[in-house]
Tab-separated table of C-alpha atoms and ligand atoms in Angstrom:
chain	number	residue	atom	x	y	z
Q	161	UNK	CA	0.000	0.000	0.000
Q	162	UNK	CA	1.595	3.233	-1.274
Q	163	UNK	CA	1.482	6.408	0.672
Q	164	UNK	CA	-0.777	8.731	-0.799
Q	165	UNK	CA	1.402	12.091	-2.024
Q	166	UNK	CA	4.522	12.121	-0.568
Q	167	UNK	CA	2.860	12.420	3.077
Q	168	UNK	CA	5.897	10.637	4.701
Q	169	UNK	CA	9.342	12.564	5.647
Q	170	UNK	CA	10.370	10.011	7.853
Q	171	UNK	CA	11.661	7.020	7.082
Q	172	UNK	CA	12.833	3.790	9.609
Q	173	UNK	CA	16.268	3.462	8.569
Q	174	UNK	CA	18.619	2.384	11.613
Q	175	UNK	CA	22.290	3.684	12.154
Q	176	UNK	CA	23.253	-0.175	12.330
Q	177	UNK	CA	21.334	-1.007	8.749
Q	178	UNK	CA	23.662	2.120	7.385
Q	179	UNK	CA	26.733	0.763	9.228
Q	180	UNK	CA	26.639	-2.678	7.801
Q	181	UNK	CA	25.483	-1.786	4.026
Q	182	UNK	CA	28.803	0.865	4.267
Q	183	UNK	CA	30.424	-2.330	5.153
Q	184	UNK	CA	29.813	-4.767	2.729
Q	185	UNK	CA	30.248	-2.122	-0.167
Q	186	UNK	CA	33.802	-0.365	1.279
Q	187	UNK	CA	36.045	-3.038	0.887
Q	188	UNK	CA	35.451	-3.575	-3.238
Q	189	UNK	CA	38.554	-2.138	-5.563
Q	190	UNK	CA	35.833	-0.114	-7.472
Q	191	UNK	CA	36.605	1.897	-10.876
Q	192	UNK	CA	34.744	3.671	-14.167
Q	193	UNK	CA	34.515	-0.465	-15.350
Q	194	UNK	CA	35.551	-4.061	-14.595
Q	195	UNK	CA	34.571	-6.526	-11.716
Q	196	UNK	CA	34.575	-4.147	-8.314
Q	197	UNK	CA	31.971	-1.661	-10.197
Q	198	UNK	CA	29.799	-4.644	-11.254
Q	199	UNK	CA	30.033	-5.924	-7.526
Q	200	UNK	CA	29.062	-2.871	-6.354
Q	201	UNK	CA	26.102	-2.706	-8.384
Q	202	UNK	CA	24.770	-6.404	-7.348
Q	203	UNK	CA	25.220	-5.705	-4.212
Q	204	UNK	CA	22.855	-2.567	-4.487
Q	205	UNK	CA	20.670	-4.736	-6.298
Q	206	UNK	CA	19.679	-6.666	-3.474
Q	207	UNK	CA	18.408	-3.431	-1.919
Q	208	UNK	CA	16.867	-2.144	-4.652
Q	209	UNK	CA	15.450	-3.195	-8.110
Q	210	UNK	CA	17.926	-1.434	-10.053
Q	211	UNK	CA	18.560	-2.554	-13.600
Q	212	UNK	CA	22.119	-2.943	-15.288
Q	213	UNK	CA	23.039	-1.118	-18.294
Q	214	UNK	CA	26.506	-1.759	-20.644
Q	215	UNK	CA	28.106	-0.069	-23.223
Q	216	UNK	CA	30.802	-1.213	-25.740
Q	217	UNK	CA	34.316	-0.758	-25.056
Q	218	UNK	CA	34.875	1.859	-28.279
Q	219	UNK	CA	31.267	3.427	-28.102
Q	220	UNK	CA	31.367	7.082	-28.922
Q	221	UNK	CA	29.817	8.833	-26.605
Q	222	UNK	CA	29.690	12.983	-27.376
Q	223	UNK	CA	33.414	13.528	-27.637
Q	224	UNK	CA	34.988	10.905	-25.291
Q	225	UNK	CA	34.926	7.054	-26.107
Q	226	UNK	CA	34.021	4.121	-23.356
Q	227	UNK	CA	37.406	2.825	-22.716
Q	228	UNK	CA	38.423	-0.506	-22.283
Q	229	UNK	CA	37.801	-2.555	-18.853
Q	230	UNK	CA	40.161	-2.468	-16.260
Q	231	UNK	CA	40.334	-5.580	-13.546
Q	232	UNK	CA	43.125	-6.668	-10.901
Q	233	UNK	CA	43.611	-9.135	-8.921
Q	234	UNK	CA	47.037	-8.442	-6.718
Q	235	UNK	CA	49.755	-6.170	-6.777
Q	236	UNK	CA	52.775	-5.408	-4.795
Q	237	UNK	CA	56.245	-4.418	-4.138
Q	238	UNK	CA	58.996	-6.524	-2.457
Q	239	UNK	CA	62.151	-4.495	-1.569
Q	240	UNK	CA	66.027	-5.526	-1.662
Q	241	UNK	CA	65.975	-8.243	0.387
Q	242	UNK	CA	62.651	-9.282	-0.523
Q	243	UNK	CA	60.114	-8.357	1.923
Q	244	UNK	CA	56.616	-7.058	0.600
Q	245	UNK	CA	56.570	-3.475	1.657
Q	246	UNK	CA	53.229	-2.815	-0.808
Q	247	UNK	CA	50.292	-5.172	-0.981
Q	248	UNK	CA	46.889	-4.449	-2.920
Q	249	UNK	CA	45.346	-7.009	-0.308
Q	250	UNK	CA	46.035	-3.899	2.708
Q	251	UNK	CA	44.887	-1.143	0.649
Q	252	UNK	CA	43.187	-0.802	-2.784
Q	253	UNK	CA	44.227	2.845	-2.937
Q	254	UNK	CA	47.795	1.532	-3.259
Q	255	UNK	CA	47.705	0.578	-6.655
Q	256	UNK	CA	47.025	3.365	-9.398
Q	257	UNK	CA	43.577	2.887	-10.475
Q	258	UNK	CA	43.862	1.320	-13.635
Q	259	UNK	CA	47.767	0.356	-13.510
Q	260	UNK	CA	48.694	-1.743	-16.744
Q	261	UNK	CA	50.220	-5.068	-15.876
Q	262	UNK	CA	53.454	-5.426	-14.846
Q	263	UNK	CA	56.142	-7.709	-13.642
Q	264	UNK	CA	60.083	-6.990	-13.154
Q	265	UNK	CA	62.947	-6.089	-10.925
Q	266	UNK	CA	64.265	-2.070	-11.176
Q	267	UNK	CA	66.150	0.110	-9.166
Q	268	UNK	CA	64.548	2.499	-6.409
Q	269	UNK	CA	65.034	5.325	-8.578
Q	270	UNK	CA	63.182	4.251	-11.771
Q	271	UNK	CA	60.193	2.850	-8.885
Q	272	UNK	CA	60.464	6.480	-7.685
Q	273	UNK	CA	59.154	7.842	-10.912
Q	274	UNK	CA	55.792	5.642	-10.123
Q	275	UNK	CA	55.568	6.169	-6.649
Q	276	UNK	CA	52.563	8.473	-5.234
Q	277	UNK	CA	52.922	10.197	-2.258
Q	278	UNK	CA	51.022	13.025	0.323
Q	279	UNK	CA	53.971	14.430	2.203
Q	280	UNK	CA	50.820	17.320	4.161
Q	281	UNK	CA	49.405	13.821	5.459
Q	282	UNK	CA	52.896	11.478	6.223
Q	283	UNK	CA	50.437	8.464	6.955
Q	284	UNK	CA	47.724	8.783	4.571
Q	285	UNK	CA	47.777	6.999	0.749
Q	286	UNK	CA	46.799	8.919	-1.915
Q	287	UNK	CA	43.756	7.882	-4.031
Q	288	UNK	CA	45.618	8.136	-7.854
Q	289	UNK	CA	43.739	7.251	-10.803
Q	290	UNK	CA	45.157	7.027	-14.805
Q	291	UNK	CA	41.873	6.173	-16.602
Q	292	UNK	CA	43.010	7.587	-19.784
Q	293	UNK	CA	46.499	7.296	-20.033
Q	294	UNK	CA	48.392	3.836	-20.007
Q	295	UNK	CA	50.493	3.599	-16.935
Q	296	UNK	CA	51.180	2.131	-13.808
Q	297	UNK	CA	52.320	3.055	-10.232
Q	298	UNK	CA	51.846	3.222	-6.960
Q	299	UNK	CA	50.663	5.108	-3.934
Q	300	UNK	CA	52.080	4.560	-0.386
Q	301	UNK	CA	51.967	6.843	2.748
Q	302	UNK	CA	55.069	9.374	2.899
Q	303	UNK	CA	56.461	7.797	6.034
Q	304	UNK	CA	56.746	4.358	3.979
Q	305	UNK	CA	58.585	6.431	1.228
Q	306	UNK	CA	61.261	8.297	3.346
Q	307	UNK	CA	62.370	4.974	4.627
Q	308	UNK	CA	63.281	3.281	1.463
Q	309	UNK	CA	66.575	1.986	1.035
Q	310	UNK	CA	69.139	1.987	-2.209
Q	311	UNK	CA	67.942	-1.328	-3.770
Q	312	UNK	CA	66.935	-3.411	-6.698
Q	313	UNK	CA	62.546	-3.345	-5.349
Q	314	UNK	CA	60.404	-6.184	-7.273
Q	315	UNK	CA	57.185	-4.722	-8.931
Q	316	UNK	CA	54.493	-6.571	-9.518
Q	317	UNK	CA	50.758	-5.965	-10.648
Q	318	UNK	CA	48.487	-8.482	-11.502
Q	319	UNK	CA	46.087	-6.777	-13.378
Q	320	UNK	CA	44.382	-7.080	-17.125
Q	321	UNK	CA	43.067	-4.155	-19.330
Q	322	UNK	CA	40.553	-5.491	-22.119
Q	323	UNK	CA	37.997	-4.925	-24.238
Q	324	UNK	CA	34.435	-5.366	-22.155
Q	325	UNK	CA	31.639	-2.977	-21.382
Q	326	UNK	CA	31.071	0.288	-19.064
Q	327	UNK	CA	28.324	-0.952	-16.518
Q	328	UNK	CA	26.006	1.598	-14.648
Q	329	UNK	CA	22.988	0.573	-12.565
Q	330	UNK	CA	19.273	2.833	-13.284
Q	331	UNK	CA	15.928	2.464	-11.053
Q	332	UNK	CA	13.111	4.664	-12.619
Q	333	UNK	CA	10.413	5.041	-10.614
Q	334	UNK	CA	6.915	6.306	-12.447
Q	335	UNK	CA	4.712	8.944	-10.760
Q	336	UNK	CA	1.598	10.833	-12.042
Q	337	UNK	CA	3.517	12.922	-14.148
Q	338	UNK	CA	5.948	12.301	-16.740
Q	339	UNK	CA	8.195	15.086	-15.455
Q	340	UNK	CA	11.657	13.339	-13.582
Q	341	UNK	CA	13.575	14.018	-10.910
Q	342	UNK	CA	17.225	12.510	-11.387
Q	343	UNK	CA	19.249	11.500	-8.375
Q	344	UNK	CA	22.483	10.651	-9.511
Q	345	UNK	CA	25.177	9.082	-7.452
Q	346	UNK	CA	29.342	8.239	-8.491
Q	347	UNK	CA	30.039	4.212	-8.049
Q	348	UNK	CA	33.443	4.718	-9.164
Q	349	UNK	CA	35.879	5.261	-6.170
Q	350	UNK	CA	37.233	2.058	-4.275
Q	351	UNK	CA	37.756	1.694	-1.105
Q	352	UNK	CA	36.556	5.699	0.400
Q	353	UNK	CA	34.117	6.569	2.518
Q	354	UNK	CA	32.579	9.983	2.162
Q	355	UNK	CA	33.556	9.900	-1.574
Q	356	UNK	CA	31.633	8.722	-2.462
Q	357	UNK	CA	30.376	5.447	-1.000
Q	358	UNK	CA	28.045	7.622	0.947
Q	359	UNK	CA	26.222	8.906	-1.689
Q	360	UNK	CA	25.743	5.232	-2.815
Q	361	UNK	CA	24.146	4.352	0.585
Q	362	UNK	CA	22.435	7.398	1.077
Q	363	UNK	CA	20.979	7.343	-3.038
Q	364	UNK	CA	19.518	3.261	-2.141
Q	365	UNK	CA	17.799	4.475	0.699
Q	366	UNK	CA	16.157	7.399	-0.778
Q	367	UNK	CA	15.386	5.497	-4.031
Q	368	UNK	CA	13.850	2.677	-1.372
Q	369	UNK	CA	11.916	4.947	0.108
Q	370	UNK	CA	10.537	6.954	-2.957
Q	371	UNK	CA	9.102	3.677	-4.481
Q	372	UNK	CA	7.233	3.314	-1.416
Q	373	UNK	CA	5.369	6.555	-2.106
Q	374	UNK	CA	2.438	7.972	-4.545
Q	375	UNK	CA	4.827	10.720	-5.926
Q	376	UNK	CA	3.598	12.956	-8.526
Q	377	UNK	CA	7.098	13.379	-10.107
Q	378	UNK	CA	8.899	10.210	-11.805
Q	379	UNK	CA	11.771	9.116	-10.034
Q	380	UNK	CA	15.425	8.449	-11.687
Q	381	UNK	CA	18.074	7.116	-9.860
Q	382	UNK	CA	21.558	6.697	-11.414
Q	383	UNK	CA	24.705	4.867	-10.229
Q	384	UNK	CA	27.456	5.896	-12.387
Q	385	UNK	CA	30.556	5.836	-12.967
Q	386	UNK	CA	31.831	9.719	-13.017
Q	387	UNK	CA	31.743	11.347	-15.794
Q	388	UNK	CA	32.366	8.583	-18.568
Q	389	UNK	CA	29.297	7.318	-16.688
Q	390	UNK	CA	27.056	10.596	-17.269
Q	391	UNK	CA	28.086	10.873	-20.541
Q	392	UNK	CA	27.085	7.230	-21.407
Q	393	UNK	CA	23.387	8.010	-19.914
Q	394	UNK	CA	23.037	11.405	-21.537
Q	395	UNK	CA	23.961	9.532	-24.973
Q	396	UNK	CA	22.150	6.623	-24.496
Q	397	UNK	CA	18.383	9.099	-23.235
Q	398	UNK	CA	18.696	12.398	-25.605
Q	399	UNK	CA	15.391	11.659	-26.659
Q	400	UNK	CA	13.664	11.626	-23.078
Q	401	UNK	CA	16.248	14.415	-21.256
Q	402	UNK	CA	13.308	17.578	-21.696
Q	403	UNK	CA	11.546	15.391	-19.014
Q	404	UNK	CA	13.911	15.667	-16.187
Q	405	UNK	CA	12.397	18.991	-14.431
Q	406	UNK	CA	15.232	18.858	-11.502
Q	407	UNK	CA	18.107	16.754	-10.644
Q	408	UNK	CA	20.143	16.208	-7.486
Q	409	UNK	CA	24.088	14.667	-7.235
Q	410	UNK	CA	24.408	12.994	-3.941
Q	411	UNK	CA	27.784	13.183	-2.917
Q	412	UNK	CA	30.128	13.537	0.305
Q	413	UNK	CA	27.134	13.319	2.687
Q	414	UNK	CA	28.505	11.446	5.473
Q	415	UNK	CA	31.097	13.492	7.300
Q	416	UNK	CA	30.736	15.382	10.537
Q	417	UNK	CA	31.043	19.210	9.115
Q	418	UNK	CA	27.265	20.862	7.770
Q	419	UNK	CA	25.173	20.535	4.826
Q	420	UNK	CA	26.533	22.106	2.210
Q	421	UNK	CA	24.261	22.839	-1.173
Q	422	UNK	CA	25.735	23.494	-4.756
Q	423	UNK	CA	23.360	25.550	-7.192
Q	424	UNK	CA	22.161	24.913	-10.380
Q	425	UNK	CA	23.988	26.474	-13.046
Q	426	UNK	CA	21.188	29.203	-13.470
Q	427	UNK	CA	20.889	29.468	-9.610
Q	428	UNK	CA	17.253	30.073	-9.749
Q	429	UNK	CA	15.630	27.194	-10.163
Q	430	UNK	CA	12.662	26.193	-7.657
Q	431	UNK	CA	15.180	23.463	-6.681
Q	432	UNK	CA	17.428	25.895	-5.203
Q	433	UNK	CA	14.855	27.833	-3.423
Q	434	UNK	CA	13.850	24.431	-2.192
Q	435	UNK	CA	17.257	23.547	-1.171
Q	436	UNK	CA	17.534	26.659	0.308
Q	437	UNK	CA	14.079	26.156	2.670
Q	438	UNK	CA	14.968	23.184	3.678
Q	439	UNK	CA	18.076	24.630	5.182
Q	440	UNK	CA	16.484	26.847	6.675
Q	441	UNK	CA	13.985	25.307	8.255
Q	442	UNK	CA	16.593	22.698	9.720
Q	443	UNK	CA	17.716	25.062	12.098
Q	444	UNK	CA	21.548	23.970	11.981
Q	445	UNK	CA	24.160	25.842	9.952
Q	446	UNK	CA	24.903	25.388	6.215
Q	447	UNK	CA	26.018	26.653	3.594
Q	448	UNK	CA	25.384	27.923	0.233
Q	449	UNK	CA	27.951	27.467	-3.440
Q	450	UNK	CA	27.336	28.274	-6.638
Q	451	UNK	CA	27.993	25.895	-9.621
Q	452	UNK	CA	31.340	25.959	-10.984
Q	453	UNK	CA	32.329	24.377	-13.950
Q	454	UNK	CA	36.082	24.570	-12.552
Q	455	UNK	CA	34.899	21.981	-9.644
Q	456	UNK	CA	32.668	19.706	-9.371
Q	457	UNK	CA	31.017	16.549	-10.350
Q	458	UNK	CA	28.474	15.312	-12.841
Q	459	UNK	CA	26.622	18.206	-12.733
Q	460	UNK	CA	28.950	19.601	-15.060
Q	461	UNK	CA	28.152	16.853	-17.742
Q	462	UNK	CA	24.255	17.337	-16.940
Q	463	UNK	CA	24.490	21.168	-16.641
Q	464	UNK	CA	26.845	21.693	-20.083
Q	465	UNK	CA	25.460	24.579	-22.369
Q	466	UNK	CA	24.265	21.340	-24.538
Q	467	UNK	CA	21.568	20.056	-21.566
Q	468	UNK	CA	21.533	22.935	-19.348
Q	469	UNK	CA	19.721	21.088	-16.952
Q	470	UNK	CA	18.956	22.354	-13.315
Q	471	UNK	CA	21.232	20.064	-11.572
Q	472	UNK	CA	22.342	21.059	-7.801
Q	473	UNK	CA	23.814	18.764	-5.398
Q	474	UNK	CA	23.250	18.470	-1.288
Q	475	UNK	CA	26.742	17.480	0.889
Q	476	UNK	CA	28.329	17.713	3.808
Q	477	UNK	CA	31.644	19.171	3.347
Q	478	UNK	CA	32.360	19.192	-0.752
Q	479	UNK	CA	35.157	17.362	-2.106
Q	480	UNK	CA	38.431	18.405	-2.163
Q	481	UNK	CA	37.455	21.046	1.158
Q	482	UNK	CA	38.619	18.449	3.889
Q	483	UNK	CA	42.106	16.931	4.450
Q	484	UNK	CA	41.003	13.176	4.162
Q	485	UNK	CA	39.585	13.525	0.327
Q	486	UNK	CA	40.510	11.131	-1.636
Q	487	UNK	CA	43.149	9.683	0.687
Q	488	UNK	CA	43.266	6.158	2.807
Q	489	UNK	CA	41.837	9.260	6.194
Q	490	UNK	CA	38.796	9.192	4.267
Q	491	UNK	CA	37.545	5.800	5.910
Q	492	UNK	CA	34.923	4.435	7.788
Q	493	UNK	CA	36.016	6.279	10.885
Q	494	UNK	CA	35.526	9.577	9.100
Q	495	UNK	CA	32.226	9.300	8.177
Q	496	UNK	CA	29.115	8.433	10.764
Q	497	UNK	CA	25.848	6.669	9.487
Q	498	UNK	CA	24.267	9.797	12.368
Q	499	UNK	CA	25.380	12.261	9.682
Q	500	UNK	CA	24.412	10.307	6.750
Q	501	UNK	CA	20.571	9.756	7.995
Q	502	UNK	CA	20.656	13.550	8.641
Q	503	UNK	CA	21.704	14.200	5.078
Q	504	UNK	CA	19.127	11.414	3.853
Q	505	UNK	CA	16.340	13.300	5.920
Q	506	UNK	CA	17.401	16.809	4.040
Q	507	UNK	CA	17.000	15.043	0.604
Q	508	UNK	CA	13.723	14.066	1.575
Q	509	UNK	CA	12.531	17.527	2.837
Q	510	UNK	CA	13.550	18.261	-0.554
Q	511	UNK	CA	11.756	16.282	-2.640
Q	512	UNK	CA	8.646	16.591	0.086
Q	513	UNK	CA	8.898	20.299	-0.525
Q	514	UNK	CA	8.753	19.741	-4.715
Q	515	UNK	CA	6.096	17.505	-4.268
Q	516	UNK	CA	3.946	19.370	-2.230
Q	517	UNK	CA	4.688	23.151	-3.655
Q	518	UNK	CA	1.051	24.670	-4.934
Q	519	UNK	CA	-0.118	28.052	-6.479
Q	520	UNK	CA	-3.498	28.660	-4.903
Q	521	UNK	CA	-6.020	31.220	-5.485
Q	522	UNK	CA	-8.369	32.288	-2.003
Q	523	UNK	CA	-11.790	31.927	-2.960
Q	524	UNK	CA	-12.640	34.728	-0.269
Q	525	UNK	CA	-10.064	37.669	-1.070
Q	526	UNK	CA	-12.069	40.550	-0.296
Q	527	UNK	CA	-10.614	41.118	3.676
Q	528	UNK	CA	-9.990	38.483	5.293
Q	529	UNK	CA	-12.260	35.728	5.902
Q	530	UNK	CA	-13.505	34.926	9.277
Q	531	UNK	CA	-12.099	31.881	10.665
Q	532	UNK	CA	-14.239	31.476	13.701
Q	533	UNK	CA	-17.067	30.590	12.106
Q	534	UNK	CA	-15.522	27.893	9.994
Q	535	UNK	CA	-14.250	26.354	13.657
Q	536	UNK	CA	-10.251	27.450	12.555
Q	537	UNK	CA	-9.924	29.866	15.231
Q	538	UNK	CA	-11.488	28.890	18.589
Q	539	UNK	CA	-8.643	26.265	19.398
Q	540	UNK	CA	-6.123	28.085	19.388
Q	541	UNK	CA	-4.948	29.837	22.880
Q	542	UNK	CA	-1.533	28.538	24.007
Q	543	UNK	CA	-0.780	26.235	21.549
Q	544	UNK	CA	2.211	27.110	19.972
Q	545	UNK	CA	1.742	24.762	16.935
Q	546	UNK	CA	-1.860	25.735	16.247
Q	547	UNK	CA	-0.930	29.320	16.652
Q	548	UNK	CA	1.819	28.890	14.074
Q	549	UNK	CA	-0.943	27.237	12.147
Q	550	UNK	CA	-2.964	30.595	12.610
Q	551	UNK	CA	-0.109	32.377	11.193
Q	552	UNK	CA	0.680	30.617	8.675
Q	553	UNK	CA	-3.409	30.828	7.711
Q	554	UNK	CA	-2.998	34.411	7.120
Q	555	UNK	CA	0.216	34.120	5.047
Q	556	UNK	CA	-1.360	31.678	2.634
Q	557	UNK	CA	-4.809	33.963	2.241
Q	558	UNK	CA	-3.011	36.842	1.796
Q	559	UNK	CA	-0.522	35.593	-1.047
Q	560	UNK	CA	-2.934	33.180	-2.332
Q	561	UNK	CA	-3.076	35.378	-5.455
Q	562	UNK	CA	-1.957	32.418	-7.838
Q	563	UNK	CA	1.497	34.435	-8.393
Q	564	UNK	CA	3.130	32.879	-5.142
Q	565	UNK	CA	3.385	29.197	-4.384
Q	566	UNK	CA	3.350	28.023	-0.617
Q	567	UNK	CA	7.438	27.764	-1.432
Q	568	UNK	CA	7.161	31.265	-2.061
Q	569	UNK	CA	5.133	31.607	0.743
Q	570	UNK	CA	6.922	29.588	3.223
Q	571	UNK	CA	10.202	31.634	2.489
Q	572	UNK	CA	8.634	35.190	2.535
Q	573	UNK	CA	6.932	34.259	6.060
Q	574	UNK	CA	9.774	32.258	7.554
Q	575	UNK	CA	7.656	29.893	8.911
Q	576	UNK	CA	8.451	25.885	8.293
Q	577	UNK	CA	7.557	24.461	4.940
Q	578	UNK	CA	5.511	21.561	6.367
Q	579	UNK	CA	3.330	24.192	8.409
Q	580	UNK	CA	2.780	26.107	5.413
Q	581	UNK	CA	1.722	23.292	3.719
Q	582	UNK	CA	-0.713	21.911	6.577
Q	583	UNK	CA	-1.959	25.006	6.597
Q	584	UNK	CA	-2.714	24.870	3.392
Q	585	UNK	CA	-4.396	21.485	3.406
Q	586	UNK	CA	-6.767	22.962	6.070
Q	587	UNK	CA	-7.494	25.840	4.553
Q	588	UNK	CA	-8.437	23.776	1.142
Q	589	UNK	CA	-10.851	21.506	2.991
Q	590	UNK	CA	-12.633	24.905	4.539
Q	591	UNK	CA	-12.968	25.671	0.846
Q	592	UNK	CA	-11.194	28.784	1.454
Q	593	UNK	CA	-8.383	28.265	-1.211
Q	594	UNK	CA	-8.458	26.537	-4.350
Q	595	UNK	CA	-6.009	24.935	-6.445
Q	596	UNK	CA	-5.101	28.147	-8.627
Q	597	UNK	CA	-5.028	25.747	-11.621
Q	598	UNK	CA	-4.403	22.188	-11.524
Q	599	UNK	CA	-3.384	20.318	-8.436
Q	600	UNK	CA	0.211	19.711	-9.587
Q	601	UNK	CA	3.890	21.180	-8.258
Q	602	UNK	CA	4.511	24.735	-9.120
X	904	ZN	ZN1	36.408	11.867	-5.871
């Protein structure tokens, strides 16, 4: 039995269901292809019924190509008198992501010229990646580094580069209207935490919960590999991307430090002023960035001049603004399935707020009506919620002029969202409002 119009904000999610899905997704050696991605995405799978979608190896898509698959199985390095120093089997971030194969004895300082180190974080590895260019190496903390000796080191990676498929997982969910909202979330980073295997874990639940409801607006969810992955969906849906009204990029939402939102590339959309509300209304401190095609992530593929589609994304603190991005620090420790629900709970004050925005016209608007007689006023007194209510009563009437939603409403007035909008449901069953033309989102 389906909720009727996006009634529920709450959802029954437990800190110990987040803690174990992080679990059994963090220790995969994920990439933009190959076996840890396609793990990944059977593993969401099992949460929710997304379905698997592959491209070619050599597909054109817009001006990049899907490359070929990457997969490895072990890698290390054994120094001068033989002892491993590097194993894959510790750390996935030691090996480059997508390191060629590779098998022979050199001299420290030909390894040097492959070695990847953070000397600002001495005991941190560095998350390195060489998608595009053929090449191998890898990353170990800068302690390990400084203590090399003078040697002949043994490098070895076990790994295969071949001609296979891009993978990316899709759930569509229908509502009334034909109009989406995409949710898109990166699947391509191995073994870290905030980025982005929170966004994965947030994304499931939020795609779990939105099938559960009658929504008005159809639902996309996307797990994607970053940007090849974007650019593979936007080639493969050209026909069907005027649909997509707003979309979201969950990302970095699991840290300690506050909700951070990134605009749309316009900056104006009713998503932003959404966003924007539901910051508000939180009560807890945020902030607000603009979209910048300098930094940032698929948003920029979604958002080119070619799509221009309002595309913002909700975080915690944005990549590349706290010392453990995209480093071995950004682990399980640094993020907190606490801060993840309360990110999760934000998205869904979103989408409530989309759902639910209204243009309505007051069937009374000469003065104001009298609420007494209609039973809205006696109960008031003391009670700080039904006085609130009153309040928010003669907001609505007032700018129930069909030019100004109950978004527009809500933010003029300062008062919650959700009162606004059960405010608005009373007043509608008084008859006092109507819808100012069809019952749909503004
Ligand atoms: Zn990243």
């Amino acid at each position: 039995m389906k909720n009727d119009g996006f009634i529920g904000t709450k959802m029954n999610i437990t800190k110990k269901e987040v803690k174990s899905y992080l679990q059994r997704l963090y220790p995969f050696c994920r990439s933009i292809s190959g076996s840890g991605l396609r793990e990944t995405l059977a593993i969401i799978k099992e949460y929710i019924p997304i379905y698997l979608k592959e491209l070619k190896t050599g597909t054109k898509v817009f001006d990049w190509i899907i490359p070929e698959e990457w997969h490895i199985q072990g890698a290390h390095i054994k120094d001068p008198k033989g002892k491993k120093i590097i194993d894959f089997k510790k750390s996935n971030l030691h090996i480059v992501n997508y390191s060629i194969p590779i098998n022979k004895k050199i001299h420290l300082k030909e390894l040097k010229k492959h070695l990847y180190t953070l000397p600002q974080i001495p005991d941190a590895i560095p998350y390195i990646t060489s998608y595009y260019n053929r090449d191998w190496g890898f990353s170990m903390t800068y302690s390990q580094y400084k203590n090399l000796n003078d040697g002949i080191y043994e490098v070895f990676i076990d790994s295969e580069i071949k001609k296979g498929k891009l993978s990316y997982g899709e759930y569509f969910i229908k509502g009334k209207s034909a109009k989406e909202i995409l949710l898109s979330t990166y699947t391509c980073h191995p073994s870290l935490a905030n980025d982005n295997l929170s966004g994965i874990v947030l994304s499931t639940y939020l795609a779990r919960f939105v099938s559960e409801q009658k929504n008005y607006y159809s639902y996309r969810f996307l797990f994607i590999p970053e940007t090849i992955g974007s650019l593979a969906w936007l080639s493969q849906n050209k026909k069907n991307i005027h649909n997509i009204k707003y979309g979201l990029i969950v990302t970095c939402v699991g840290d300690s430090g506050n909700s951070t939102y990134k605009k749309t590339r316009d900056g104006n959309s009713i998503l932003d002023q959404a966003a924007e509300k539901m910051l508000i209304d939180s009560k807890e401190p945020y902030k607000i960035i603009t979209f910048d095609p300098a930094d940032g992530s698929d948003e920029r593929q979604f958002s080119s001049p070619g799509f221009n589609l309002p595309v913002g994304s909700l975080m915690r603190t944005p990549y590349g603004q706290y010392r453990e991005y995209h480093t071995s620090e950004d682990n399980l420790s640094f993020i907190k399935p606490k801060y993840l629900l309360n990110s999760l709970d934000k998205y869904l004050k979103i989408l409530y707020i989309l759902e639910n925005n209204r243009y309505y016209l007051n069937c009374n608007p000469h003065g104001e009506p009298m609420l007494g007689k209609r039973g809205l006023y006696r109960s008031f007194g003391s009670n700080l919620h039904l006085r609130g209510l009153n309040k928010a009563f003669m907001w609505i009437l007032n700018y129930s002029d069909g030019d100004h939603s109950l978004l527009d409403i809500a933010t003029m007035s300062n008062i919650d969202f959700q009162v606004i909008k059960e405010a608005a449901d009373i007043l509608h069953r008084a008859v006092l409002i109507k819808h100012a033309n069809k019952n749909e989102p503004a």
